[in-house]
PDB file of C-alpha atoms in Angstrom:
ATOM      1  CA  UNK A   9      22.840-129.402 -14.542  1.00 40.00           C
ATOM      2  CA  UNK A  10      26.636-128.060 -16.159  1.00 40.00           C
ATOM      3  CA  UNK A  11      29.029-129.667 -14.049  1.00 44.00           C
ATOM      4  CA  UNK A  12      31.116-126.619 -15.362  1.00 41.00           C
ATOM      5  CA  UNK A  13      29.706-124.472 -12.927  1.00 41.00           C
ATOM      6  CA  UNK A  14      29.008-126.471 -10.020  1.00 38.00           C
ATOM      7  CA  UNK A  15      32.787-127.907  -9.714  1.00 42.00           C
ATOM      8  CA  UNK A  16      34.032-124.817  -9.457  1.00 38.00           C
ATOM      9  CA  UNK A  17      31.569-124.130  -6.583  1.00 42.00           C
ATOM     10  CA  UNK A  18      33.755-123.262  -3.037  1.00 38.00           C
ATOM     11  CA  UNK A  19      33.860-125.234   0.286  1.00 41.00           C
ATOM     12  CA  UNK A  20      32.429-122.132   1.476  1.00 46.00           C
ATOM     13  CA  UNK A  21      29.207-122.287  -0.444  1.00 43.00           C
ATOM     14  CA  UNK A  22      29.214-125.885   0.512  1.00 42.00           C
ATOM     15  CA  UNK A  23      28.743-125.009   4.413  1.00 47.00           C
ATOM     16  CA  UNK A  24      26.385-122.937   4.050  1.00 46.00           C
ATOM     17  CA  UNK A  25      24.219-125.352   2.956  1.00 52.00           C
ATOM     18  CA  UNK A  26      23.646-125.537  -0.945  1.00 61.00           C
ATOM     19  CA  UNK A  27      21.692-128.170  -2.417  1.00 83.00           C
ATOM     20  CA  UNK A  28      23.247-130.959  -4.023  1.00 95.00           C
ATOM     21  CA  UNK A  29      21.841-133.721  -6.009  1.00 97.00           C
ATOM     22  CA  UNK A  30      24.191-136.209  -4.412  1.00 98.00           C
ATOM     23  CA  UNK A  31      24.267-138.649  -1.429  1.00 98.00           C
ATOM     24  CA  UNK A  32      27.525-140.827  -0.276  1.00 98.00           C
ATOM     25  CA  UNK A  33      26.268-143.578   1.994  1.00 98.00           C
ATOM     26  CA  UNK A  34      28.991-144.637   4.504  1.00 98.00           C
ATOM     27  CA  UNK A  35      28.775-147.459   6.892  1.00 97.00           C
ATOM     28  CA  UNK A  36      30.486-147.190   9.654  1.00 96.00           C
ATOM     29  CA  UNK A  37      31.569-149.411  12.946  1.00 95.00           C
ATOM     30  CA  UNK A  38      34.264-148.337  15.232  1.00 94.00           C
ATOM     31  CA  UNK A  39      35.643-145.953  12.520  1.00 95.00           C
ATOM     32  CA  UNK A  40      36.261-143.229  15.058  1.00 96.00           C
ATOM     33  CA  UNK A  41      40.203-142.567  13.479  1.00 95.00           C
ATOM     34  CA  UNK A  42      38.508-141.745  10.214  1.00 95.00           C
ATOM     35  CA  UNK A  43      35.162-140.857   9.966  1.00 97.00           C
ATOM     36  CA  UNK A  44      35.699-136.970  10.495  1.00 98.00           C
ATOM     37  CA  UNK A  45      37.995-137.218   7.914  1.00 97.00           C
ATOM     38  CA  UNK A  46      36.190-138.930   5.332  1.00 97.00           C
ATOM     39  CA  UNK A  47      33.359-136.397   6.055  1.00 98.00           C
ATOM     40  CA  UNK A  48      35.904-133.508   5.289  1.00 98.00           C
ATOM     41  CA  UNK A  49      37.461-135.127   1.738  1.00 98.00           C
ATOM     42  CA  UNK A  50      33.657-135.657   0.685  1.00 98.00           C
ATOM     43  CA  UNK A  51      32.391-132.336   1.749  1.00 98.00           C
ATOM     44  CA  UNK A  52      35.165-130.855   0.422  1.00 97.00           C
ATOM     45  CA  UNK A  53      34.891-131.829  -3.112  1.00 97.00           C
ATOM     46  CA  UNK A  54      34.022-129.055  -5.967  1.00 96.00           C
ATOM     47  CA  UNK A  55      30.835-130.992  -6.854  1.00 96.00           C
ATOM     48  CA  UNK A  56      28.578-130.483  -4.153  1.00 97.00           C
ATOM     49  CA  UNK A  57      27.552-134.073  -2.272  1.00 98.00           C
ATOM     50  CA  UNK A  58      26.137-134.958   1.136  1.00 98.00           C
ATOM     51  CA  UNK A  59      27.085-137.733   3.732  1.00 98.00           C
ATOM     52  CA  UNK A  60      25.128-140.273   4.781  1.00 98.00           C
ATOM     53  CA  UNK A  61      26.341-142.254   7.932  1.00 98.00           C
ATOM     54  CA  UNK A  62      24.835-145.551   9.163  1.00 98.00           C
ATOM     55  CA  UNK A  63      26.340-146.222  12.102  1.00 97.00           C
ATOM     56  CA  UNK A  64      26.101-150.030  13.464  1.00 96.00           C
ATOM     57  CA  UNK A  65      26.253-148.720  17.251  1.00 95.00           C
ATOM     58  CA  UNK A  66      30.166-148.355  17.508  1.00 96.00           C
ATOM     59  CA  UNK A  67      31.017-148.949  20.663  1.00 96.00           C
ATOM     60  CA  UNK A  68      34.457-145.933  20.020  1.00 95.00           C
ATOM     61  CA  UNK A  69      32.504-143.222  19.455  1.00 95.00           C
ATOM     62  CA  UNK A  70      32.402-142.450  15.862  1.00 97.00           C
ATOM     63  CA  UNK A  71      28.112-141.516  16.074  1.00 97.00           C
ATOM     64  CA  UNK A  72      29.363-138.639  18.286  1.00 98.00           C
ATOM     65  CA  UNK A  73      32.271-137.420  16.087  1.00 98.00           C
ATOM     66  CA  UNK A  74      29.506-137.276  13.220  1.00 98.00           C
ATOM     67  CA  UNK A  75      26.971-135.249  15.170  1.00 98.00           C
ATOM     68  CA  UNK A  76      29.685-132.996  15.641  1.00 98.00           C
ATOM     69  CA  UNK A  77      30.002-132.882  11.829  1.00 98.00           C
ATOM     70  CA  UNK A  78      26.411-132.147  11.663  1.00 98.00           C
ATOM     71  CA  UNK A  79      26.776-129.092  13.398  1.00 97.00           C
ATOM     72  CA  UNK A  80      29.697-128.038  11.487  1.00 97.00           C
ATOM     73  CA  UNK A  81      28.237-128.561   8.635  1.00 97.00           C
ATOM     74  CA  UNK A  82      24.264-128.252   9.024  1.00 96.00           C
ATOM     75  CA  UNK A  83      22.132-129.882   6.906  1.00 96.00           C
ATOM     76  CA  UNK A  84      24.988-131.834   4.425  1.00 98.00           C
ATOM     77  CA  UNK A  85      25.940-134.391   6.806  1.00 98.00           C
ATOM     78  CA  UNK A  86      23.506-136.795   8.055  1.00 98.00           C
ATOM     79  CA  UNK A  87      23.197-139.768  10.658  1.00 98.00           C
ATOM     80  CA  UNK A  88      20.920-143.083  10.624  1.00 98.00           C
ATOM     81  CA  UNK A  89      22.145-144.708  14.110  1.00 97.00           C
ATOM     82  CA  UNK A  90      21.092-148.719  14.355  1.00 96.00           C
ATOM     83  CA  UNK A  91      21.027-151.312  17.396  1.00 91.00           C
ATOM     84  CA  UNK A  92      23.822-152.769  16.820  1.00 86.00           C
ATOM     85  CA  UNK A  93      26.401-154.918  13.631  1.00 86.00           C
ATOM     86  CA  UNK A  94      23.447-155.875  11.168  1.00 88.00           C
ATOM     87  CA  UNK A  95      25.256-156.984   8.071  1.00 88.00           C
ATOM     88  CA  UNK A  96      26.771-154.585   5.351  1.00 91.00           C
ATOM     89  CA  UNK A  97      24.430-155.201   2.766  1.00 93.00           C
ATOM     90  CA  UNK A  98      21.335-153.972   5.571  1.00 95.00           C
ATOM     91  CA  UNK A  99      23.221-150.963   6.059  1.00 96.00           C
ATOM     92  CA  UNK A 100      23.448-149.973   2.349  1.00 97.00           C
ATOM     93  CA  UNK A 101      19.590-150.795   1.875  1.00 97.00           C
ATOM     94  CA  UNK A 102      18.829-148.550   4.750  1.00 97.00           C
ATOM     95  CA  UNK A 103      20.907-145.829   3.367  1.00 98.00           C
ATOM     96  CA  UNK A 104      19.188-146.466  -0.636  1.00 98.00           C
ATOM     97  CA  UNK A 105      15.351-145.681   1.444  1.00 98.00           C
ATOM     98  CA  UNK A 106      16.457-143.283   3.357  1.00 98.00           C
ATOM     99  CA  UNK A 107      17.671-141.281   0.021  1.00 98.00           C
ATOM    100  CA  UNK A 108      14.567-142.051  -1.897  1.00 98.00           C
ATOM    101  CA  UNK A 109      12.723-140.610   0.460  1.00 98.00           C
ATOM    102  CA  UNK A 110      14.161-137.071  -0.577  1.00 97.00           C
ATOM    103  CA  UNK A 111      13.803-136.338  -3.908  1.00 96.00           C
ATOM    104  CA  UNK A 112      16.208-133.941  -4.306  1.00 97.00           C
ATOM    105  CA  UNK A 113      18.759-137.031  -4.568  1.00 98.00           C
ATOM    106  CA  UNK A 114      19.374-138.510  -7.959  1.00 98.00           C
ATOM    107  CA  UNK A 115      23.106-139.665  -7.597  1.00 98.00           C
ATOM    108  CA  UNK A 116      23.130-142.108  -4.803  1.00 98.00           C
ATOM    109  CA  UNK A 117      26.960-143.567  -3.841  1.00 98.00           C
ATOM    110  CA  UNK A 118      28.335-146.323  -1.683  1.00 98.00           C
ATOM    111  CA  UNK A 119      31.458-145.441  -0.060  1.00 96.00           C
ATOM    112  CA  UNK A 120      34.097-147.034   2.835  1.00 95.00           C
ATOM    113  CA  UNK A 121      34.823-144.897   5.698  1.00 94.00           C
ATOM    114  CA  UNK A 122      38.486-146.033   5.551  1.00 92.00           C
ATOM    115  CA  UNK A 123      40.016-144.521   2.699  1.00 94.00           C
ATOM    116  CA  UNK A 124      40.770-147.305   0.956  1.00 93.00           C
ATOM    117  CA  UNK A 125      38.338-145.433  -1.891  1.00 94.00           C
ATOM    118  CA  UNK A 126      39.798-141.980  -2.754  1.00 96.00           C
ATOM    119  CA  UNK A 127      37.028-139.532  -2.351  1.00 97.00           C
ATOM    120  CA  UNK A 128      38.417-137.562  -5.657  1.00 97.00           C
ATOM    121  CA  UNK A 129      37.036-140.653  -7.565  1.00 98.00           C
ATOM    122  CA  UNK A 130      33.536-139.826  -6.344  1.00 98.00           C
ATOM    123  CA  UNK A 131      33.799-137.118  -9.235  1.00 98.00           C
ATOM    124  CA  UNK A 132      34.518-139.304 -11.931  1.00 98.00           C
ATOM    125  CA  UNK A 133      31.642-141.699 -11.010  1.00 98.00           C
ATOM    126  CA  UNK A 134      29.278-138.938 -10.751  1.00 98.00           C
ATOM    127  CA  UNK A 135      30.559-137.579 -14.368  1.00 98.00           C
ATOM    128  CA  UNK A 136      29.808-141.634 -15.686  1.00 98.00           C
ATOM    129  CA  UNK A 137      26.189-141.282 -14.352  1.00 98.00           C
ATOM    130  CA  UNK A 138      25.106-137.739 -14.246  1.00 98.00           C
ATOM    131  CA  UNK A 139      27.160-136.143 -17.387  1.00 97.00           C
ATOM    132  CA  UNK A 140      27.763-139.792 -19.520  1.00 98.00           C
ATOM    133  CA  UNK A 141      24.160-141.023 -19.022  1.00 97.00           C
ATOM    134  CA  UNK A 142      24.911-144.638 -17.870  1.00 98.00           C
ATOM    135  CA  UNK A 143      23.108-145.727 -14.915  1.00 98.00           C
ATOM    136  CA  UNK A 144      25.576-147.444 -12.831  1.00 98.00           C
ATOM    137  CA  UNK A 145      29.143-146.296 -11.936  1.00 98.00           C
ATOM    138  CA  UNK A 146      31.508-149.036 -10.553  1.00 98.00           C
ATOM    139  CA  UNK A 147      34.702-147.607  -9.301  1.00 97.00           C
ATOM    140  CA  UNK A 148      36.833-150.806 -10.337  1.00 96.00           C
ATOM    141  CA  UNK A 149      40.274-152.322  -9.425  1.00 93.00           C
ATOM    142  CA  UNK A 150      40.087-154.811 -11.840  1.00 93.00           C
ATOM    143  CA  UNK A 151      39.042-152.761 -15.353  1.00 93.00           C
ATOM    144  CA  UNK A 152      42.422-151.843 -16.162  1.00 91.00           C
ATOM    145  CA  UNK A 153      44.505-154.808 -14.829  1.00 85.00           C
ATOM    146  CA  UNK A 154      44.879-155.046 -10.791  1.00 88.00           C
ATOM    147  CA  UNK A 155      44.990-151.581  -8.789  1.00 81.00           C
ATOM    148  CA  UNK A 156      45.122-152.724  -5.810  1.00 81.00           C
ATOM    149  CA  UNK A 157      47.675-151.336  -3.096  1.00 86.00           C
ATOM    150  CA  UNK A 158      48.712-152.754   0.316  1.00 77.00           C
ATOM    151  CA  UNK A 159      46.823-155.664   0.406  1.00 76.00           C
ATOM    152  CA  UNK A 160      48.557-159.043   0.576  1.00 78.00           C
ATOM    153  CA  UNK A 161      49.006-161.165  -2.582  1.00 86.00           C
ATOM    154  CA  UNK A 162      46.925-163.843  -1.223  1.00 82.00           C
ATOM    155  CA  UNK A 163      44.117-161.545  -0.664  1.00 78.00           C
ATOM    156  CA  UNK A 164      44.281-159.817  -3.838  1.00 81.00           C
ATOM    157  CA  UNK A 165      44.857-163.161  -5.864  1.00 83.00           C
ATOM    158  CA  UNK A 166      40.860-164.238  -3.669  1.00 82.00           C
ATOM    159  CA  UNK A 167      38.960-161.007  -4.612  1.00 83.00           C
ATOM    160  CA  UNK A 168      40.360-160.644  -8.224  1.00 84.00           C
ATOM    161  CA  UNK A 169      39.605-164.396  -9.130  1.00 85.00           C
ATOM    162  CA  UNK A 170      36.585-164.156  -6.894  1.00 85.00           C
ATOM    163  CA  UNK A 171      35.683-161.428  -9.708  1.00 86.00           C
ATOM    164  CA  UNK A 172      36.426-163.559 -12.582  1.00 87.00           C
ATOM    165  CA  UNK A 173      34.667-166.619 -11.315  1.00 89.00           C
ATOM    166  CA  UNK A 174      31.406-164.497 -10.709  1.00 90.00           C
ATOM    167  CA  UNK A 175      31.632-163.085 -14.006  1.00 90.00           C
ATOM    168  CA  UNK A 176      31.837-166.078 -15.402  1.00 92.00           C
ATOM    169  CA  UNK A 177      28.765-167.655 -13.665  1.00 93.00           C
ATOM    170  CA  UNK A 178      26.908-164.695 -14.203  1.00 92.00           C
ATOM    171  CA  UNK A 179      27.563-163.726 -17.466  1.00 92.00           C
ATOM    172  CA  UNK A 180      27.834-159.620 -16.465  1.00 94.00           C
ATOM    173  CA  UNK A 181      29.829-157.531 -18.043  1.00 94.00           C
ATOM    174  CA  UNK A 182      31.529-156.279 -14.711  1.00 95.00           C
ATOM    175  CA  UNK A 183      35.282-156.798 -14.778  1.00 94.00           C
ATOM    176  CA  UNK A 184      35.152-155.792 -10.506  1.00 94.00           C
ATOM    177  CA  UNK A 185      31.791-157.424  -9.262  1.00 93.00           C
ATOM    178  CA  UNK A 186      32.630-157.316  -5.546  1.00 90.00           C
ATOM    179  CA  UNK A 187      33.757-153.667  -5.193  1.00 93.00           C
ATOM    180  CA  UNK A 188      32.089-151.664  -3.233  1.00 93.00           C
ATOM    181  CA  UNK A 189      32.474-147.980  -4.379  1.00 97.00           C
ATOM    182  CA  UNK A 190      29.416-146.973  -6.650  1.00 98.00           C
ATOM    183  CA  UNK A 191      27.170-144.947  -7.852  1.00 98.00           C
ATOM    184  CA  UNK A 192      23.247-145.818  -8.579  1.00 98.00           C
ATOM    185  CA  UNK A 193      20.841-143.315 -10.270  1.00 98.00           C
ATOM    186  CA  UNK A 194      17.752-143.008  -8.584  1.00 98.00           C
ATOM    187  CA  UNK A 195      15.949-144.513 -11.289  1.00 98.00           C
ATOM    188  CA  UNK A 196      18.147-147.663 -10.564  1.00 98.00           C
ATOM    189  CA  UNK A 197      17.084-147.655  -6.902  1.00 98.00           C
ATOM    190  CA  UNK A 198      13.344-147.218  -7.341  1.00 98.00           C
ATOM    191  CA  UNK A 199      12.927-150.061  -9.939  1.00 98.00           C
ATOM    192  CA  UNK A 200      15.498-152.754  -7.966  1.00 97.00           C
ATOM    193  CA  UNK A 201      13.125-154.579  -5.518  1.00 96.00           C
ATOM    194  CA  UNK A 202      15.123-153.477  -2.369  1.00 96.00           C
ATOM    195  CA  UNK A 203      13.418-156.101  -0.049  1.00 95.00           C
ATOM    196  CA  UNK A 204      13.873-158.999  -2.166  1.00 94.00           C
ATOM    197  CA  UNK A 205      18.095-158.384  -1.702  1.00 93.00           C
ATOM    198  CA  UNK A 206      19.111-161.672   0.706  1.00 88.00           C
ATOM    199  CA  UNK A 207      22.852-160.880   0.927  1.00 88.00           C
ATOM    200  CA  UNK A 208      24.184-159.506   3.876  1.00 82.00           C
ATOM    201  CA  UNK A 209      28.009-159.681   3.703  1.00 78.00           C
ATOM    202  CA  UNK A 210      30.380-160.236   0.446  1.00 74.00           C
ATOM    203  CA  UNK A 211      27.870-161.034  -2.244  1.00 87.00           C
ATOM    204  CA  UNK A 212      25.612-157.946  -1.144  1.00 92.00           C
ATOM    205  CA  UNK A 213      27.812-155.752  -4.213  1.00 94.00           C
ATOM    206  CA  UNK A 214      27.277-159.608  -6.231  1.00 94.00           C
ATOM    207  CA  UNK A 215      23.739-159.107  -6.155  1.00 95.00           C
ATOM    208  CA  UNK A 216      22.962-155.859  -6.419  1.00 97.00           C
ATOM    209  CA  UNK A 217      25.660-155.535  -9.627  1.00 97.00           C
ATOM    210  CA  UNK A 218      23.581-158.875 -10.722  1.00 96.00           C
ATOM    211  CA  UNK A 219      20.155-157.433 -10.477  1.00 97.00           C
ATOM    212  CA  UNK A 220      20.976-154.021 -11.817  1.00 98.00           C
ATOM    213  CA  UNK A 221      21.855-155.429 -14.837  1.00 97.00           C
ATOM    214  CA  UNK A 222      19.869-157.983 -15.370  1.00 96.00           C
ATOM    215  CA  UNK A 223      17.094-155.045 -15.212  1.00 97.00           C
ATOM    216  CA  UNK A 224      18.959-153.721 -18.292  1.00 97.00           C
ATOM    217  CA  UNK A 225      20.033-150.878 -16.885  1.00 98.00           C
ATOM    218  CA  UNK A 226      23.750-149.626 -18.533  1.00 98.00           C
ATOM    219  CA  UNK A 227      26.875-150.265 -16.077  1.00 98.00           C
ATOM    220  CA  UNK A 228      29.766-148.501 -16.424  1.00 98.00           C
ATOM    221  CA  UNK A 229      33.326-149.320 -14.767  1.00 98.00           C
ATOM    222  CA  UNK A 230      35.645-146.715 -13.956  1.00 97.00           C
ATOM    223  CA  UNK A 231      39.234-147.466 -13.053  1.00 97.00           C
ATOM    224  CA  UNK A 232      39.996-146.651 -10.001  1.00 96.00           C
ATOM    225  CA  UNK A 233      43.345-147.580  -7.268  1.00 94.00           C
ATOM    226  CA  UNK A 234      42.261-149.238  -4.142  1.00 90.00           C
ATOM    227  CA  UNK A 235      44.651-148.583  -1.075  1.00 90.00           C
ATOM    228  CA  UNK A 236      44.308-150.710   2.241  1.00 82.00           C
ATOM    229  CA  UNK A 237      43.485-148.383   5.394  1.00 56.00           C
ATOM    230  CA  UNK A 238      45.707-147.184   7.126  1.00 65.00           C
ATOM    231  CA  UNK A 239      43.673-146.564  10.538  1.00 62.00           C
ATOM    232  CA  UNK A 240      41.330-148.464  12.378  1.00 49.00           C
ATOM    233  CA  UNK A 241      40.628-152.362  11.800  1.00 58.00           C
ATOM    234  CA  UNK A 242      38.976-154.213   9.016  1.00 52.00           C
ATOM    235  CA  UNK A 243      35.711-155.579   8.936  1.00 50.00           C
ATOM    236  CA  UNK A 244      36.449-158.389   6.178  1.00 53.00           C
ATOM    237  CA  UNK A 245      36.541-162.009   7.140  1.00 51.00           C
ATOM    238  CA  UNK A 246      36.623-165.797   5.220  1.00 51.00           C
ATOM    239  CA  UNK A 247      33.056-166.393   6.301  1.00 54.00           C
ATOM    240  CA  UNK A 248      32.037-163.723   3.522  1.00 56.00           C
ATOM    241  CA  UNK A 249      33.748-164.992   0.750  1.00 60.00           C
ATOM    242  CA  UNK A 250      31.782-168.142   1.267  1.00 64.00           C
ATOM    243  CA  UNK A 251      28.731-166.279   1.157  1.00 68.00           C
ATOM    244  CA  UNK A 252      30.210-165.671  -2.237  1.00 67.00           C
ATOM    245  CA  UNK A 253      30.904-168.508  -3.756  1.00 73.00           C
ATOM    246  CA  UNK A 254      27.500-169.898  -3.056  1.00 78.00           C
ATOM    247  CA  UNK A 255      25.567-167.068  -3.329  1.00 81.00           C
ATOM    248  CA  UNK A 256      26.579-166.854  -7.105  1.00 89.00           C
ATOM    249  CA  UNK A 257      25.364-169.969  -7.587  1.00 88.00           C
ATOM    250  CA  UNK A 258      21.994-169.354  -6.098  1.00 88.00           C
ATOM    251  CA  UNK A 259      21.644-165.820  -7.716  1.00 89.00           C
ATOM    252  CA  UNK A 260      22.445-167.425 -10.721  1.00 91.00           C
ATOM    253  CA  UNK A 261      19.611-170.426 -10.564  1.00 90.00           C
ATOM    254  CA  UNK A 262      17.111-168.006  -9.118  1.00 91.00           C
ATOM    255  CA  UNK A 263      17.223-165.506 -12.114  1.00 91.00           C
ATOM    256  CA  UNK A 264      15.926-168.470 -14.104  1.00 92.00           C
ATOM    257  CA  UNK A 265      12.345-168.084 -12.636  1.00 90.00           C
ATOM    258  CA  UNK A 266      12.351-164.068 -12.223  1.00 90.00           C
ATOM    259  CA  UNK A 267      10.882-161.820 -15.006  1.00 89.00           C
ATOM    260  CA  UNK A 268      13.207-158.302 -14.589  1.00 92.00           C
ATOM    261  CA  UNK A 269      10.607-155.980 -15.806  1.00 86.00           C
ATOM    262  CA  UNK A 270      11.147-152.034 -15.400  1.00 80.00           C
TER     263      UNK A 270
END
């Protein structure tokens, strides 16, 4: 496909419900003050991509602000609605099925609701993957130094040595191994064993970043600038970065007695 022609293709063309060869998967709980939003930025990009939401029964509200955007925008925006707050990394592997089920979606992205990812950088992921050839796009804070804005020293001082420390157990060549803007072909998807991924929380991104490559499939990092939200309440807390630290060791140790055949 020339990404020529379909960036310059107009939001109104977009609404009325051409086919695009993208999905951005979007968790959501109690994102009410941003979800219709987010919706908007990604729909309203010159390179045609639909929404996913998986919404972990938010008590605010923000399932019915998306069913509105399903109206608006029939057939681009779509809703998987669960019991209740099953783990990040559950959400994402609903989200990976439910777009291999449709064919028509080779470019499959993770996303937060809140902003903190600028939905214009969903273009230059899509460009690594779909125009570049590699098969993973990692939009990364940490490629080009530390972009990270708004969040307190402390924190970013945990994630970006949480990073290097990962890296270094690992041995991939990520330079941002717990971010969580991406962008998987679906050739990536179908060969990872989706059922076989344990994490939940933090090391979810560890893991899958892990296994992708240690399939041998080629990961690109694209610089990106992180902002902290502005609306509505983070989900982050300590517990997770345990899950981290340990998990990386276990990940690690496991891979020993795995064969990563395609």
């Amino acid at each position: 496909m020339a990404i020529d022609n379909t960036l310059t293709d107009t939001v109104e063309e977009k609404k009325s419900g051409k086919k695009s060869d993208s999905i951005v998967i979007i968790p959501t709980y109690n994102e009410k003050e941003n979800v219709a939003a987010i919706i908007d930025a990604v729909l309203g990009l010159p390179q045609p991509m639909d929404v996913l939401i998986i919404d972990d029964n938010s008590p605010d509200g923000t399932a019915d602000i998306v069913r509105t955007k399903m109206n608006e925008y029939p057939g681009r925006v779509h809703l998987v609605e669960r019991e209740g707050k099953l783990g990040l990394g559950t959400a994402y592997i609903a989200g990976f099925k439910w777009a291999l089920e449709r064919p028509e979606y080779g470019y499959i992205f993770e996303m937060d609701a809140d902003f903190s990812h600028n939905p214009k950088d969903l273009l230059e992921l899509y460009k690594a993957t779909a125009i570049d050839g590699y098969d993973m796009a990692i939009g990364s804070r940490y490629v080009t130094g530390v972009n990270v804005v708004n969040w307190p020293m402390g924190r970013v001082l945990m994630s970006y040595y949480a990073s290097k420390y990962v890296r270094l157990v690992t041995g991939i060549p990520v330079h941002d191994t717990t971010a969580g803007f991406c962008c998987y072909t679906r050739r990536v998807l179908q060969t990872l064993p989706l059922d076989e991924i344990k994490f939940k929380g933090y090391a979810f991104q560890i893991e899958m970043k892990f296994t992708t490559h240690k399939y041998g499939f080629k990961i690109k990092e694209v610089p990106i600038i992180f902002v902290n939200r502005v609306l509505g309440t983070s989900k982050m807390s300590g517990g997770i970065f345990g899950e981290a630290v340990l998990g990386v060791i276990q990940l690690k140790v496991g891979s020993w007695f795995k064969k990563y055949n395609r």
